[in-house]
Amino acid sequence: MDDDDTALSILRQRPAASGRQVVESVLTSGAEPARSLYIHVPFCFHKCHYCDFYSFVDTQDRQGVFVDRLLDELRAVAPLAGGQPLRTVFVGGGTPTLLVDELWRRLLDGLSGLFDLSMITSGRGEFTVECNPETARPELFDILVAGGVNRISIGAQTFNTEHLRTLERHHDPDSVGRSVELANAAGIPHRSVDLIYAIPGQTESDVAADLDTALSLPIDHVSAYNLTYEPLTAMTFRMERGDFTPADEDTELEMFWLVRERCLARGFEAYEVSNFARPGGECRHNLAYWRQEQWIAAGPSASAHVGGHRYKIIPRLTDYLDFSDDGFAPMVDHESPDASRALAEIIMTGIRLSEGIDIDRCFAHAEALGAHETLRSEIDAARSNGWLMDDTERLVLNERGLPLADHIASCLMSALG
């Protein structure tokens, strides 16, 4: 199915604006340079039923024109980095490793010419590429390493063939280990495996087996998220049709604690509610998101956060390829700088981190909004409920609060009106 068929009708009706004005506004505002970059590659060889990221099986062989268009966009937005070295680059999708070798060389050469990658090439920064295990090849990994890639994130989801079929994932579970070993042999120092739990029909023993397999590999990072039923995905339609029964809350909670206990026992620290790493293996790019730093974005459906502005590149490849304002792409869902939203975002993502949130930073934002006292009341209520550690400088969830992170964030954000 072509992406034209799967695009939301509202996006067909909304006129797409160019990102030129926003970028120019940021550049004249005196905002700090953005030090992170996200690139979205939409191509997949199969659309997984649980996935709500913009991706599709392209029958028109548009990889080449996509990379050309992507480089034009990167050229247009590169000034947002202010000539400063990027700290992190993340290429996600879709399946970025579906790009053919020649296109990867072109993209990596273009990046090095448009951005200062000196922090990354010196090993002080991070360059991640998401990888489907079936697309891992020694030749590709050699190209990535030559281009500065030093981290690979491999989508395993589960090592159980039955549960892979439920998720409509079409890879051999053994290919995950082979991918990790190939990345290791190529000299990619940081290797991550993504897992999903609370899959319909999955037991705690199944989750334990997935963790044991993943943690036996030479990796320094594990992401483990419970299966969520996103609107308009095939998985959600199947659930609503009664094809299966989702895991109940108690089972999901037991699996949450099982994941945490197994990872901690193997030396992986829980630096975020669903992310575990050996010391030094944390995903620095995701930390930039969760700490509400600034990042540039390129590629259809990629989201940017620069100078207080948030926007999304139009999630439709045809429009992305056909529209160009000196390289700038059409954007949707633009939000101008807003102090209340900024504080809500600090709370929403920061509360999930093991480092928590700087209380003084929160109160400084809240005072400017006239919400200082209501925020203090919500924090006091969270403490009374036994959800927070006894820390006077930071808001940090304790073990009772961890599985309630999103609910607690919602309570705190309610103070903002």
Coordinates of C-alpha atoms in Angstrom, one line a residue:
M1 CA 0.0 0.0 0.0
D2 CA 1.4 3.4 -0.9
D3 CA 1.7 6.1 1.7
D4 CA -0.8 8.3 -0.2
D5 CA -3.4 5.7 0.9
T6 CA -2.5 5.7 4.5
A7 CA -2.0 9.4 5.1
L8 CA -4.6 10.9 7.4
S9 CA -7.4 12.7 5.6
I10 CA -6.9 15.8 7.7
L11 CA -3.4 16.2 6.3
R12 CA -4.7 16.1 2.8
Q13 CA -7.1 18.9 3.7
R14 CA -4.7 21.1 5.6
P15 CA -2.5 23.4 3.6
A16 CA 1.1 22.6 4.4
A17 CA 3.3 25.5 5.5
S18 CA 7.0 25.7 4.9
G19 CA 9.4 25.6 7.9
R20 CA 11.3 28.6 6.5
Q21 CA 9.6 31.2 8.7
V22 CA 10.0 29.2 11.8
V23 CA 13.7 28.5 11.2
E24 CA 14.3 32.2 10.3
S25 CA 12.4 33.2 13.5
V26 CA 14.6 30.9 15.6
L27 CA 17.8 32.2 14.0
T28 CA 16.9 35.8 14.8
S29 CA 15.6 35.1 18.3
G30 CA 19.0 34.6 19.9
A31 CA 18.1 31.0 20.8
E32 CA 20.9 28.6 21.8
P33 CA 22.1 26.5 18.9
A34 CA 20.6 23.0 18.6
R35 CA 23.1 20.3 19.3
S36 CA 21.1 17.3 18.3
L37 CA 19.7 16.1 15.0
Y38 CA 17.0 13.5 14.2
I39 CA 16.5 12.1 10.7
H40 CA 13.5 10.0 9.7
V41 CA 13.7 7.4 7.0
P42 CA 10.1 6.2 6.3
F43 CA 10.8 3.0 4.3
C44 CA 10.0 -0.5 5.6
F45 CA 9.7 -3.9 4.0
H46 CA 6.6 -4.6 6.1
K47 CA 4.3 -2.4 8.3
C48 CA 4.2 -3.9 11.8
H49 CA 0.7 -4.0 13.2
Y50 CA 1.5 -2.1 16.5
C51 CA 3.5 0.7 14.9
D52 CA 2.2 4.2 14.7
F53 CA 5.4 5.8 13.4
Y54 CA 5.3 7.0 9.8
S55 CA 6.5 4.2 7.7
F56 CA 5.4 2.2 4.7
V57 CA 6.4 -0.3 2.0
D58 CA 7.5 1.8 -1.0
T59 CA 6.6 0.3 -4.3
Q60 CA 7.9 3.2 -6.3
D61 CA 11.6 2.9 -5.6
R62 CA 11.9 6.5 -4.3
Q63 CA 15.0 5.9 -2.1
G64 CA 17.3 7.9 -4.3
V65 CA 15.0 11.0 -4.7
F66 CA 14.3 10.8 -1.0
V67 CA 18.0 11.1 0.0
D68 CA 18.5 13.9 -2.5
R69 CA 15.5 15.8 -1.0
L70 CA 16.7 15.0 2.5
L71 CA 20.1 16.5 1.9
D72 CA 18.4 19.7 0.5
E73 CA 16.4 19.9 3.7
L74 CA 19.4 19.3 5.9
R75 CA 21.2 22.1 4.1
A76 CA 18.3 24.4 4.8
V77 CA 18.1 23.7 8.5
A78 CA 21.8 23.3 9.2
P79 CA 22.1 26.9 10.4
L80 CA 20.1 26.0 13.5
A81 CA 23.2 24.3 14.8
G82 CA 25.0 27.6 14.7
G83 CA 28.2 26.0 13.5
Q84 CA 28.5 24.2 16.8
P85 CA 29.5 20.6 17.0
L86 CA 26.5 18.2 17.1
R87 CA 26.4 16.1 20.3
T88 CA 24.0 13.5 19.0
V89 CA 22.5 12.3 15.7
F90 CA 19.8 9.7 15.5
V91 CA 18.5 8.1 12.3
G92 CA 15.2 6.4 12.9
G93 CA 12.2 5.1 10.9
G94 CA 10.9 3.1 9.4
T95 CA 13.9 1.0 8.7
P96 CA 16.9 3.2 7.9
T97 CA 19.1 0.2 7.2
L98 CA 16.9 -0.5 4.1
L99 CA 18.7 2.3 2.3
V100 CA 21.1 0.8 -0.2
D101 CA 24.9 1.3 0.5
E102 CA 25.4 4.0 -2.1
L103 CA 22.7 6.1 -0.6
W104 CA 24.1 5.7 2.9
R105 CA 27.5 6.9 1.6
R106 CA 25.8 9.9 0.0
L107 CA 23.9 10.7 3.2
L108 CA 26.8 10.4 5.5
D109 CA 29.1 12.4 3.2
G110 CA 26.4 15.1 3.0
L111 CA 26.0 15.2 6.8
S112 CA 29.8 15.6 7.4
G113 CA 29.8 18.5 4.9
L114 CA 26.8 20.3 6.4
F115 CA 27.3 19.8 10.2
D116 CA 30.3 19.8 12.5
L117 CA 30.6 16.1 13.6
S118 CA 33.9 16.5 15.4
M119 CA 32.4 15.5 18.8
I120 CA 31.0 12.4 17.3
T121 CA 34.1 11.3 15.3
S122 CA 36.2 11.9 18.4
G123 CA 34.0 9.6 20.4
R124 CA 32.6 12.3 22.7
G125 CA 29.3 12.4 20.9
E126 CA 26.7 9.8 19.8
F127 CA 25.5 8.8 16.3
T128 CA 22.7 6.2 16.4
V129 CA 21.1 4.3 13.6
E130 CA 18.0 2.1 14.1
C131 CA 18.4 -1.4 12.5
N132 CA 16.0 -4.1 11.6
P133 CA 17.9 -7.4 12.3
E134 CA 17.1 -8.8 8.9
T135 CA 18.9 -5.8 7.2
A136 CA 22.2 -6.1 9.1
R137 CA 25.2 -6.7 6.8
P138 CA 28.9 -6.4 7.4
E139 CA 29.3 -4.1 4.3
L140 CA 26.6 -1.7 5.6
F141 CA 28.1 -1.6 9.1
D142 CA 31.5 -0.8 7.7
I143 CA 29.9 2.2 5.8
L144 CA 28.2 3.4 8.9
V145 CA 31.3 3.2 11.0
A146 CA 33.3 5.1 8.4
G147 CA 30.6 7.8 8.6
G148 CA 30.8 8.2 12.3
V149 CA 28.0 5.9 13.5
N150 CA 28.9 4.6 17.0
R151 CA 25.6 3.2 18.2
I152 CA 23.1 0.7 16.8
S153 CA 19.6 0.2 18.1
I154 CA 18.2 -3.2 17.0
G155 CA 14.5 -3.9 17.0
A156 CA 14.1 -7.3 18.5
Q157 CA 10.7 -6.8 20.3
T158 CA 10.6 -10.4 21.3
F159 CA 12.6 -13.6 20.6
N160 CA 9.4 -15.7 20.6
T161 CA 8.2 -16.6 17.1
E162 CA 4.6 -16.8 18.2
H163 CA 4.6 -13.4 19.7
L164 CA 6.5 -12.0 16.7
R165 CA 3.6 -13.2 14.5
T166 CA 1.2 -11.5 16.8
L167 CA 3.1 -8.2 16.3
E168 CA 3.4 -8.9 12.6
R169 CA 7.2 -8.8 12.8
H170 CA 8.8 -10.9 10.1
H171 CA 12.3 -11.6 11.3
D172 CA 14.1 -14.7 12.5
P173 CA 14.8 -14.3 16.3
D174 CA 18.3 -15.6 15.8
S175 CA 19.0 -12.7 13.4
V176 CA 19.0 -10.3 16.4
G177 CA 22.1 -12.0 17.9
R178 CA 23.8 -12.1 14.5
S179 CA 23.1 -8.4 14.1
V180 CA 24.6 -7.5 17.4
E181 CA 27.7 -9.6 16.7
L182 CA 28.1 -8.0 13.3
A183 CA 27.9 -4.5 14.8
N184 CA 30.4 -5.6 17.5
A185 CA 32.8 -7.0 14.8
A186 CA 32.5 -3.8 12.8
G187 CA 33.6 -1.7 15.8
I188 CA 30.3 -0.1 16.8
P189 CA 30.9 0.3 20.5
H190 CA 27.3 0.9 21.7
R191 CA 24.6 -1.6 20.9
S192 CA 21.0 -1.6 22.1
V193 CA 18.1 -4.0 21.8
D194 CA 14.5 -3.0 21.9
L195 CA 11.9 -5.2 23.6
I196 CA 8.1 -5.1 23.9
Y197 CA 6.2 -6.9 26.7
A198 CA 2.5 -7.4 27.6
I199 CA 1.9 -8.9 24.1
P200 CA -1.4 -10.8 24.0
G201 CA -0.8 -14.4 25.1
Q202 CA 2.7 -13.6 26.5
T203 CA 3.5 -14.9 30.0
E204 CA 6.0 -13.7 32.6
S205 CA 8.2 -16.7 31.7
D206 CA 8.2 -15.5 28.1
V207 CA 9.3 -12.1 29.2
A208 CA 12.0 -13.5 31.4
A209 CA 13.2 -15.6 28.4
D210 CA 13.3 -12.6 26.2
L211 CA 15.4 -10.7 28.8
D212 CA 17.8 -13.5 29.4
T213 CA 18.4 -13.8 25.6
A214 CA 18.9 -10.1 25.2
L215 CA 21.1 -9.6 28.2
S216 CA 23.3 -12.5 27.1
L217 CA 24.3 -10.5 24.0
P218 CA 27.2 -8.0 23.9
I219 CA 25.0 -4.9 24.4
D220 CA 25.1 -2.0 26.8
H221 CA 21.5 -0.9 26.5
V222 CA 18.0 -2.3 26.6
S223 CA 14.7 -0.5 25.9
A224 CA 11.6 -2.4 27.2
Y225 CA 8.2 -0.9 26.7
N226 CA 4.8 -2.4 27.3
L227 CA 2.7 -2.8 24.2
T228 CA 0.4 0.2 23.7
Y229 CA -2.6 0.2 21.4
E230 CA -2.2 3.4 19.4
P231 CA -5.2 4.8 17.5
L232 CA -5.5 3.8 13.8
T233 CA -3.0 0.9 14.0
A234 CA -3.8 -2.5 12.7
M235 CA -3.1 -3.9 16.2
T236 CA -5.8 -1.7 17.7
F237 CA -8.3 -2.6 15.0
R238 CA -7.7 -6.3 15.7
M239 CA -8.2 -5.8 19.4
E240 CA -11.4 -3.9 18.9
R241 CA -12.6 -6.6 16.6
G242 CA -12.0 -9.2 19.4
D243 CA -9.2 -11.1 17.7
F244 CA -7.3 -11.2 21.0
T245 CA -7.5 -10.0 24.6
P246 CA -4.9 -7.5 25.8
A247 CA -2.9 -8.2 28.9
D248 CA -4.6 -7.0 32.1
E249 CA -3.2 -4.3 34.3
D250 CA -1.9 -6.7 37.0
T251 CA -0.1 -8.9 34.5
E252 CA 1.4 -5.8 32.9
L253 CA 2.6 -4.5 36.3
E254 CA 4.2 -7.8 37.1
M255 CA 6.0 -7.8 33.8
F256 CA 7.2 -4.2 34.5
W257 CA 8.8 -5.3 37.7
L258 CA 10.3 -8.4 36.2
V259 CA 11.9 -6.4 33.4
R260 CA 13.4 -3.9 36.0
E261 CA 14.6 -6.6 38.4
R262 CA 16.3 -8.7 35.6
C263 CA 18.0 -5.7 34.1
L264 CA 19.3 -4.4 37.4
A265 CA 20.6 -7.8 38.4
R266 CA 22.7 -7.9 35.2
G267 CA 24.3 -4.5 35.9
F268 CA 22.0 -2.4 33.7
E269 CA 20.9 0.8 35.5
A270 CA 17.3 2.1 35.1
Y271 CA 18.1 5.6 33.9
E272 CA 14.6 6.1 32.6
V273 CA 11.4 4.1 33.4
S274 CA 11.6 1.9 30.4
N275 CA 15.3 2.2 29.5
F276 CA 18.3 0.4 31.0
A277 CA 22.0 0.8 30.4
R278 CA 25.4 -0.2 31.6
P279 CA 27.3 2.9 32.9
G280 CA 28.1 5.0 29.9
G281 CA 25.7 3.2 27.6
E282 CA 22.7 5.6 28.1
C283 CA 21.2 6.9 24.9
R284 CA 22.4 10.5 24.9
H285 CA 20.1 11.5 22.1
N286 CA 17.0 10.3 23.9
L287 CA 18.2 12.1 27.0
A288 CA 18.3 15.3 25.0
Y289 CA 14.6 14.7 24.3
W290 CA 13.7 13.9 27.9
R291 CA 15.7 16.8 29.3
Q292 CA 13.9 19.1 26.8
E293 CA 17.0 20.3 25.0
Q294 CA 16.8 21.4 21.4
W295 CA 17.0 19.3 18.3
I296 CA 16.8 19.7 14.6
A297 CA 14.6 17.3 12.5
A298 CA 14.6 16.3 8.9
G299 CA 12.6 13.8 6.9
P300 CA 8.8 13.2 6.7
S301 CA 7.1 13.1 10.1
A302 CA 10.3 14.1 12.0
S303 CA 9.5 16.4 14.9
A304 CA 11.7 19.3 15.9
H305 CA 12.2 21.4 19.0
V306 CA 14.1 24.5 18.4
G307 CA 14.0 27.9 20.1
G308 CA 10.8 27.0 21.9
H309 CA 9.1 26.1 18.7
R310 CA 7.8 22.6 18.1
Y311 CA 6.8 21.3 14.7
K312 CA 6.5 18.2 12.6
I313 CA 7.6 17.7 9.0
I314 CA 4.5 16.6 7.0
P315 CA 4.1 12.8 7.3
R316 CA 3.5 12.1 3.7
L317 CA 6.4 11.3 1.3
T318 CA 4.7 12.5 -1.8
D319 CA 4.2 16.0 -0.4
Y320 CA 7.7 16.0 1.1
L321 CA 9.2 15.2 -2.2
D322 CA 7.1 17.5 -4.3
F323 CA 7.4 20.6 -2.1
S324 CA 10.5 22.6 -1.6
D325 CA 11.1 26.2 -0.5
D326 CA 14.8 26.3 -1.0
G327 CA 15.1 23.0 0.8
F328 CA 12.6 23.8 3.6
A329 CA 10.0 21.1 4.0
P330 CA 6.2 21.5 4.6
M331 CA 5.4 21.4 8.3
V332 CA 2.3 20.6 10.3
D333 CA 1.4 20.9 14.0
H334 CA 3.5 23.9 14.6
E335 CA 3.4 25.3 18.2
S336 CA 5.0 28.6 19.0
P337 CA 7.0 29.1 22.2
D338 CA 4.7 28.8 25.2
A339 CA 5.9 28.9 28.8
S340 CA 3.1 26.7 30.1
R341 CA 3.7 24.0 27.5
A342 CA 7.4 24.2 28.2
L343 CA 6.9 23.5 31.9
A344 CA 4.4 20.7 31.2
E345 CA 7.0 19.0 28.9
I346 CA 9.7 19.3 31.5
I347 CA 7.4 17.5 34.0
M348 CA 6.1 15.0 31.5
T349 CA 9.4 13.6 30.4
G350 CA 11.7 14.5 33.3
I351 CA 9.6 12.6 35.9
R352 CA 10.4 9.4 34.1
L353 CA 14.2 9.9 34.5
S354 CA 16.1 8.4 37.4
E355 CA 17.7 11.8 37.8
G356 CA 14.3 13.4 38.1
I357 CA 13.5 17.1 37.8
D358 CA 15.2 20.1 39.3
I359 CA 12.6 21.5 41.7
D360 CA 14.0 25.1 41.4
R361 CA 13.8 24.9 37.6
C362 CA 10.1 23.9 37.9
F363 CA 9.3 26.6 40.4
A364 CA 11.0 29.3 38.4
H365 CA 8.9 28.4 35.4
A366 CA 5.8 28.1 37.5
E367 CA 6.3 31.4 39.3
A368 CA 6.4 33.2 35.9
L369 CA 3.0 31.6 35.1
G370 CA 1.5 32.4 38.5
A371 CA 1.2 28.6 39.2
H372 CA 3.9 28.4 41.9
E373 CA 1.5 27.6 44.8
T374 CA -0.7 25.1 42.9
L375 CA 2.4 23.3 41.7
R376 CA 3.7 23.1 45.2
S377 CA 0.4 21.7 46.4
E378 CA 0.5 18.9 43.7
I379 CA 4.1 18.1 44.7
D380 CA 3.1 17.9 48.3
A381 CA 0.2 15.6 47.4
A382 CA 2.6 13.4 45.4
R383 CA 4.8 13.2 48.5
S384 CA 1.9 12.4 50.8
N385 CA 0.9 9.6 48.4
G386 CA 4.4 8.1 48.9
W387 CA 5.4 8.4 45.2
L388 CA 8.5 10.6 45.6
M389 CA 11.9 10.1 47.1
D390 CA 12.9 12.3 50.1
D391 CA 14.9 14.8 48.0
T392 CA 14.5 18.5 48.6
E393 CA 16.3 19.5 45.4
R394 CA 14.8 17.1 42.8
L395 CA 11.6 15.4 42.0
V396 CA 12.5 11.7 41.8
L397 CA 10.1 8.8 41.7
N398 CA 10.5 6.0 44.3
E399 CA 9.6 2.4 43.6
R400 CA 6.0 3.0 44.5
G401 CA 5.8 5.9 42.0
L402 CA 7.7 4.4 39.1
P403 CA 4.8 2.4 37.5
L404 CA 2.6 5.5 37.9
A405 CA 5.0 7.9 36.2
D406 CA 2.5 9.1 33.6
H407 CA -0.3 9.5 36.1
I408 CA 2.0 11.5 38.4
A409 CA 3.1 13.7 35.6
S410 CA -0.6 14.3 34.7
C411 CA -1.3 15.3 38.3
L412 CA 1.6 17.7 38.4
M413 CA 0.7 19.2 35.1
S414 CA -2.8 19.9 36.3
A415 CA -1.4 22.7 38.4
L416 CA -0.7 24.6 35.2
G417 CA -4.4 24.9 34.4

